[in-house]
Amino acid sequence: MAGEMLVSSKHRRHLIRRGAVVAFLAISLSGCGFATAQSPLNPAGPVAQIQAGLITSSFWIMMIVSAVVFTALVVAVIRFRARPGQRGLPPQTEGNNRVEFLWTVTPAIILALMMIGTIKESFVLGKIYPASQALQVDVTGHQFWWEFQYPSANITTANELHIPVGEKVELVLTSADVMHSFWVPRLGGKTDLIPGRTNYMWIEASQPGIYHGQCAEFCGTGHADMRITVDAEPPARYAAWVQSMSHPVSIPPKSNTLAYQGYLDFAAAGCSSCHTIAGTNYNGAVGPNLTDLSDRLMIAANLIPNTLANREAWIHDPQAVKPGALMPNLHLPMNEVRAIATYLGTLR
Ligand SMILES: [Cu+2]
């Protein structure tokens, strides 16, 4: 009986030890994904490149310092360990000018080098470009979506930021309600959006592609679902997008019965008191601007793909799709939901 208990407690200790090793490896290795879609260590433009350079150079300096310090520690522990038969304290050393000079000056030089590099790059990163030198986009954070305005083209859109590849884009950031933070890691570090204040950051994408980001400042229940998509396009495709946004097709022909019904229902149900659709007289300013909606990849701040079924689910019960969403559930009958979702699919 006692033997059995001994075996089982030994077995349990063995399991706990093995579990601890697995947990340690899982936690430490989970930071090792490099080429992920939202990794600052996988930069896709000059801003992120500079920041990744600062991160990696500081990392390697710290690694070298750690290697020197830990080697010295291990050598000291082994060489000066207590020997059998040794009595009393070993010889004591106090005040060694050469050593003290070395361990004061060396860290000072290392820190100065890191400081010079960081300050130099801070000026590059912190530069605010005037509209003549960069495409200006005014970004407004809302609970829980993003508004993007292009003053030079008189365009407003939401959640999907279109930018031309290889061009500097100056983001002018503010918030309509609480604090948010704009973060698309592959294009640059985060910058806060603060109500009543204007912050600036510039980004540039070196390659065409879709870059993902998130709100990075807790802003309420829907914070985790406040996502950003940046669509970096070759200049010609970007120009085509601007053209399409500037000349939206927003009223379906009467022959398209269901979509036209949706166009009417959009006002009757009250959607137009919150949403703007350029090219119609719908000009609500509470929720996202829906102009050219069929061009967007996702809906609900990049939460679900922009399909008819998903638009229906969203209009039918926004909170079921995105907890904390501020769009009200209007309890519309299913035929109205379908008509509006169909209408929104025709906006281009
Ligand atoms: Cu947030």
Coordinates of C-alpha atoms and ligand atoms in Angstrom, one line a residue:
M1 CA 0.0 0.0 0.0
A2 CA 2.7 2.4 1.1
G3 CA 4.8 1.3 -1.9
E4 CA 1.9 2.0 -4.3
M5 CA 1.5 5.5 -2.9
L6 CA 5.2 6.2 -3.2
V7 CA 5.2 5.1 -6.9
S8 CA 2.1 7.2 -7.7
S9 CA 3.5 10.3 -6.1
K10 CA 6.8 9.8 -7.9
H11 CA 4.9 9.3 -11.1
R12 CA 2.9 12.5 -10.4
R13 CA 6.1 14.5 -9.8
H14 CA 7.5 13.1 -13.0
L15 CA 4.4 14.3 -14.9
I16 CA 4.5 17.7 -13.3
R17 CA 8.2 18.2 -14.2
R18 CA 7.5 17.1 -17.8
G19 CA 4.5 19.4 -18.0
A20 CA 6.6 22.3 -16.8
V21 CA 9.2 21.7 -19.5
V22 CA 6.5 21.5 -22.2
A23 CA 4.8 24.7 -20.8
F24 CA 8.2 26.6 -20.7
L25 CA 9.0 25.6 -24.3
A26 CA 5.4 26.5 -25.5
I27 CA 5.6 29.9 -24.0
S28 CA 9.2 30.7 -25.1
L29 CA 8.8 29.3 -28.6
S30 CA 5.5 30.9 -29.3
G31 CA 7.4 34.2 -29.8
C32 CA 9.4 32.6 -32.7
G33 CA 7.0 33.1 -35.6
F34 CA 8.9 35.6 -37.8
A35 CA 7.2 35.8 -41.2
T36 CA 3.7 36.3 -39.9
A37 CA 1.1 38.6 -41.3
Q38 CA 1.2 41.0 -38.3
S39 CA 4.9 40.9 -37.4
P40 CA 7.0 44.0 -37.1
L41 CA 10.0 41.7 -37.7
N42 CA 8.7 41.1 -41.3
P43 CA 8.8 44.8 -42.5
A44 CA 7.2 45.8 -45.8
G45 CA 8.2 49.4 -46.0
P46 CA 10.9 51.9 -44.9
V47 CA 9.3 52.9 -41.6
A48 CA 8.9 49.3 -40.4
Q49 CA 12.3 48.5 -41.8
I50 CA 14.0 51.2 -39.7
Q51 CA 12.1 50.1 -36.6
A52 CA 12.9 46.4 -37.2
G53 CA 16.6 47.5 -37.7
L54 CA 16.6 49.2 -34.3
I55 CA 14.9 46.2 -32.6
T56 CA 17.4 43.7 -34.1
S57 CA 20.5 45.7 -33.5
S58 CA 19.6 46.4 -29.8
F59 CA 18.7 42.7 -29.5
W60 CA 22.2 41.5 -30.7
I61 CA 24.0 44.1 -28.6
M62 CA 22.1 42.8 -25.6
M63 CA 23.0 39.2 -26.6
I64 CA 26.7 40.0 -26.8
V65 CA 26.6 41.8 -23.4
S66 CA 24.7 38.8 -21.9
A67 CA 27.2 36.3 -23.3
V68 CA 30.2 38.2 -21.8
V69 CA 28.5 38.7 -18.4
F70 CA 27.3 35.1 -18.1
T71 CA 30.6 33.7 -19.2
A72 CA 32.4 35.8 -16.6
L73 CA 29.8 34.6 -14.0
V74 CA 30.2 30.9 -14.8
V75 CA 34.0 31.1 -14.9
A76 CA 34.0 32.9 -11.5
V77 CA 31.6 30.4 -9.9
I78 CA 33.7 27.4 -11.1
R79 CA 37.2 28.8 -10.5
F80 CA 36.6 30.4 -7.1
R81 CA 34.3 27.7 -5.7
A82 CA 34.9 26.5 -2.1
R83 CA 37.4 23.7 -2.0
P84 CA 37.3 20.8 0.6
G85 CA 39.4 21.7 3.6
Q86 CA 39.2 25.4 2.9
R87 CA 38.6 27.5 6.1
G88 CA 37.3 31.0 6.5
L89 CA 36.8 33.6 3.7
P90 CA 38.9 33.5 0.6
P91 CA 41.2 36.5 0.0
Q92 CA 39.0 39.7 -0.3
T93 CA 39.5 42.3 -3.1
E94 CA 38.2 45.8 -2.8
G95 CA 38.5 48.7 -5.2
N96 CA 40.2 47.9 -8.5
N97 CA 40.5 51.1 -10.5
R98 CA 41.1 49.4 -13.8
V99 CA 38.1 47.0 -13.5
E100 CA 35.8 49.8 -12.3
F101 CA 36.9 52.1 -15.2
L102 CA 36.2 49.3 -17.7
W103 CA 32.7 48.5 -16.4
T104 CA 31.7 52.1 -16.3
V105 CA 33.1 53.2 -19.6
T106 CA 32.1 50.2 -21.7
P107 CA 28.3 50.3 -20.9
A108 CA 28.4 54.1 -21.4
I109 CA 29.9 53.7 -24.9
I110 CA 27.4 51.0 -25.8
L111 CA 24.4 53.1 -24.6
A112 CA 25.8 56.2 -26.4
L113 CA 26.0 54.2 -29.7
M114 CA 22.4 52.9 -29.2
M115 CA 21.2 56.4 -28.3
I116 CA 22.8 58.0 -31.4
G117 CA 21.3 55.4 -33.7
T118 CA 17.8 55.8 -32.1
I119 CA 17.8 59.6 -32.1
K120 CA 19.0 59.7 -35.7
E121 CA 16.2 57.4 -36.8
S122 CA 13.6 59.2 -34.6
F123 CA 14.1 62.3 -36.7
V124 CA 13.4 60.3 -39.9
L125 CA 10.4 58.5 -38.4
G126 CA 8.9 61.6 -36.7
K127 CA 9.0 63.8 -39.8
I128 CA 5.6 65.3 -40.7
Y129 CA 5.3 65.5 -44.5
P130 CA 3.2 68.4 -46.0
A131 CA 0.5 67.5 -48.5
S132 CA 2.9 68.4 -51.3
Q133 CA 5.3 65.7 -50.4
A134 CA 3.0 62.8 -49.3
L135 CA -0.5 61.6 -49.8
Q136 CA -2.5 62.9 -46.8
V137 CA -5.1 60.6 -45.3
D138 CA -7.1 61.8 -42.3
V139 CA -7.8 58.8 -40.0
T140 CA -10.5 59.0 -37.4
G141 CA -10.9 56.2 -34.8
H142 CA -14.5 55.3 -33.9
Q143 CA -15.8 52.6 -31.5
F144 CA -15.1 50.1 -33.3
W145 CA -14.2 51.1 -36.9
W146 CA -11.9 53.3 -38.9
E147 CA -12.7 56.3 -41.0
F148 CA -10.3 57.3 -43.8
Q149 CA -10.7 60.6 -45.6
Y150 CA -8.6 61.7 -48.6
P151 CA -8.8 65.5 -48.6
S152 CA -7.0 65.8 -52.0
A153 CA -9.5 63.6 -53.7
N154 CA -12.6 64.4 -51.5
I155 CA -13.1 60.8 -50.8
T156 CA -14.2 59.1 -47.6
T157 CA -14.1 55.4 -46.9
A158 CA -13.9 53.0 -43.9
N159 CA -11.8 50.2 -42.6
E160 CA -9.9 49.5 -45.8
L161 CA -7.1 52.0 -46.4
H162 CA -6.0 52.2 -50.1
I163 CA -2.5 53.5 -50.7
P164 CA -0.3 53.7 -53.7
V165 CA 2.9 51.6 -53.5
G166 CA 6.2 53.3 -53.1
E167 CA 4.7 56.6 -52.0
K168 CA 4.8 58.3 -48.6
V169 CA 1.4 58.5 -46.9
E170 CA 1.0 61.0 -44.1
L171 CA -1.6 59.8 -41.7
V172 CA -3.3 62.6 -39.7
L173 CA -4.8 60.8 -36.7
T174 CA -7.6 61.7 -34.3
S175 CA -10.5 60.1 -32.5
A176 CA -14.3 60.7 -32.4
D177 CA -14.8 59.1 -29.0
V178 CA -12.2 57.4 -26.9
M179 CA -8.5 56.6 -27.4
H180 CA -7.5 54.2 -30.2
S181 CA -4.2 53.2 -31.7
F182 CA -3.4 52.7 -35.3
W183 CA -1.1 49.7 -35.8
V184 CA -0.2 47.9 -39.1
P185 CA 3.0 46.2 -37.9
R186 CA 4.5 45.4 -41.3
L187 CA 4.2 49.1 -42.3
G188 CA 5.1 50.8 -39.0
G189 CA 4.8 51.1 -35.2
K190 CA 1.6 52.2 -33.5
T191 CA 0.4 55.7 -33.0
D192 CA -2.4 56.7 -30.7
L193 CA -5.6 58.5 -31.8
I194 CA -6.7 60.8 -29.1
P195 CA -10.0 62.8 -29.0
G196 CA -9.3 66.6 -29.3
R197 CA -5.8 66.1 -30.5
T198 CA -4.0 65.4 -33.7
N199 CA -1.1 62.9 -34.1
Y200 CA 0.9 62.2 -37.2
M201 CA 2.7 59.2 -38.6
W202 CA 3.9 58.3 -42.1
I203 CA 3.9 54.9 -43.7
E204 CA 5.0 53.6 -47.1
A205 CA 4.6 50.1 -48.6
S206 CA 7.4 48.9 -50.8
Q207 CA 5.5 46.1 -52.3
P208 CA 1.8 45.8 -53.4
G209 CA -0.2 43.7 -51.1
I210 CA -2.7 43.5 -48.3
Y211 CA -1.4 44.4 -44.9
H212 CA -3.3 43.7 -41.7
G213 CA -3.5 45.7 -38.5
Q214 CA -5.5 46.2 -35.4
C215 CA -6.5 48.9 -33.0
A216 CA -3.8 48.7 -30.3
E217 CA -5.3 50.7 -27.5
F218 CA -8.2 49.1 -25.5
C219 CA -11.3 51.1 -26.5
G220 CA -14.2 49.0 -25.3
T221 CA -16.0 45.7 -25.9
G222 CA -15.4 45.7 -29.7
H223 CA -11.7 46.6 -29.4
A224 CA -10.4 43.2 -30.5
D225 CA -12.6 43.3 -33.6
M226 CA -11.5 46.7 -34.7
R227 CA -9.2 45.6 -37.5
I228 CA -7.4 47.5 -40.3
T229 CA -6.7 46.4 -43.8
V230 CA -4.2 48.4 -45.9
D231 CA -4.4 47.7 -49.6
A232 CA -1.2 48.9 -51.2
E233 CA -1.7 49.1 -54.9
P234 CA 0.4 49.9 -57.9
P235 CA -0.2 53.5 -58.9
A236 CA -2.4 52.8 -61.8
R237 CA -4.7 50.5 -59.8
Y238 CA -4.8 53.1 -57.0
A239 CA -5.8 55.8 -59.5
A240 CA -8.5 53.5 -60.8
W241 CA -9.8 53.1 -57.2
V242 CA -9.8 56.9 -56.7
Q243 CA -11.7 57.2 -60.0
S244 CA -14.3 54.6 -58.9
M245 CA -14.7 56.3 -55.5
S246 CA -15.1 59.7 -57.1
H247 CA -17.8 58.5 -59.6
P248 CA -19.8 56.0 -57.5
V249 CA -22.6 54.0 -58.9
S250 CA -25.0 54.2 -56.0
I251 CA -28.6 53.9 -57.3
P252 CA -29.5 50.6 -58.9
P253 CA -31.8 50.7 -62.0
K254 CA -35.5 50.0 -61.2
S255 CA -35.3 46.9 -63.3
N256 CA -33.1 45.4 -60.6
T257 CA -36.2 45.0 -58.4
L258 CA -34.6 43.6 -55.2
A259 CA -31.7 46.0 -55.2
Y260 CA -33.9 49.0 -55.9
Q261 CA -36.2 47.9 -53.1
G262 CA -33.1 47.7 -50.9
Y263 CA -32.2 51.2 -51.9
L264 CA -35.6 52.5 -50.8
D265 CA -35.6 50.3 -47.6
F266 CA -32.2 51.7 -46.7
A267 CA -33.9 55.1 -46.0
A268 CA -37.2 53.7 -44.7
A269 CA -35.5 51.5 -42.1
G270 CA -33.4 54.4 -40.9
C271 CA -29.9 53.2 -42.2
S272 CA -29.4 56.5 -44.0
S273 CA -29.6 58.5 -40.8
C274 CA -26.2 56.9 -39.8
H275 CA -24.5 56.1 -43.1
T276 CA -23.4 58.1 -46.1
I277 CA -23.5 56.7 -49.6
A278 CA -22.0 59.2 -52.1
G279 CA -24.2 59.7 -55.1
T280 CA -27.4 59.4 -53.1
N281 CA -29.0 61.8 -50.6
Y282 CA -28.1 59.4 -47.8
N283 CA -25.6 61.4 -45.7
G284 CA -25.7 60.1 -42.1
A285 CA -22.4 60.7 -40.3
V286 CA -22.5 58.3 -37.3
G287 CA -21.5 55.0 -38.9
P288 CA -19.0 54.0 -41.7
N289 CA -19.4 55.6 -45.1
L290 CA -20.6 52.8 -47.4
T291 CA -19.8 54.3 -50.8
D292 CA -18.4 51.7 -53.2
L293 CA -19.0 49.0 -50.7
S294 CA -18.9 46.1 -53.2
D295 CA -15.2 46.9 -53.6
R296 CA -14.4 46.1 -50.0
L297 CA -13.0 42.7 -49.1
M298 CA -14.5 42.5 -45.6
I299 CA -17.3 44.0 -43.5
A300 CA -17.8 44.9 -39.8
A301 CA -14.3 46.5 -39.6
N302 CA -12.6 43.6 -41.4
L303 CA -14.2 40.9 -39.3
I304 CA -16.0 38.8 -42.0
P305 CA -15.8 38.6 -45.8
N306 CA -18.0 40.9 -47.7
T307 CA -20.6 38.3 -49.0
L308 CA -24.3 38.6 -49.4
A309 CA -24.9 36.0 -46.6
N310 CA -22.5 37.9 -44.2
R311 CA -24.1 41.3 -45.0
E312 CA -27.5 39.8 -44.2
A313 CA -26.2 38.3 -40.9
W314 CA -24.7 41.6 -40.0
I315 CA -27.8 43.7 -40.7
H316 CA -30.0 41.1 -39.1
D317 CA -28.1 41.1 -35.8
P318 CA -24.9 43.1 -35.6
Q319 CA -24.1 42.2 -32.0
A320 CA -24.3 38.5 -32.8
V321 CA -21.6 39.0 -35.4
K322 CA -19.5 41.4 -33.5
P323 CA -20.0 41.7 -29.7
G324 CA -20.1 45.3 -28.6
A325 CA -20.9 46.7 -32.1
L326 CA -22.7 50.0 -31.8
M327 CA -24.8 49.5 -34.9
P328 CA -28.3 48.9 -33.5
N329 CA -30.4 45.8 -34.2
L330 CA -33.3 47.2 -36.1
H331 CA -35.3 44.0 -36.0
L332 CA -36.0 44.2 -39.7
P333 CA -38.1 41.5 -41.4
M334 CA -35.9 39.1 -43.4
N335 CA -37.1 40.3 -46.8
E336 CA -36.0 43.8 -45.9
V337 CA -32.6 42.5 -44.7
R338 CA -32.1 40.7 -47.9
A339 CA -33.1 43.7 -50.1
I340 CA -30.7 46.0 -48.2
A341 CA -27.9 43.5 -48.3
T342 CA -28.4 43.0 -52.0
Y343 CA -28.5 46.8 -52.6
L344 CA -25.2 47.2 -50.7
G345 CA -23.7 44.6 -52.9
T346 CA -24.4 46.8 -56.0
L347 CA -22.5 49.8 -54.7
R348 CA -19.4 50.3 -56.8
Ligands
CU1 CU -9.3 49.7 -29.7

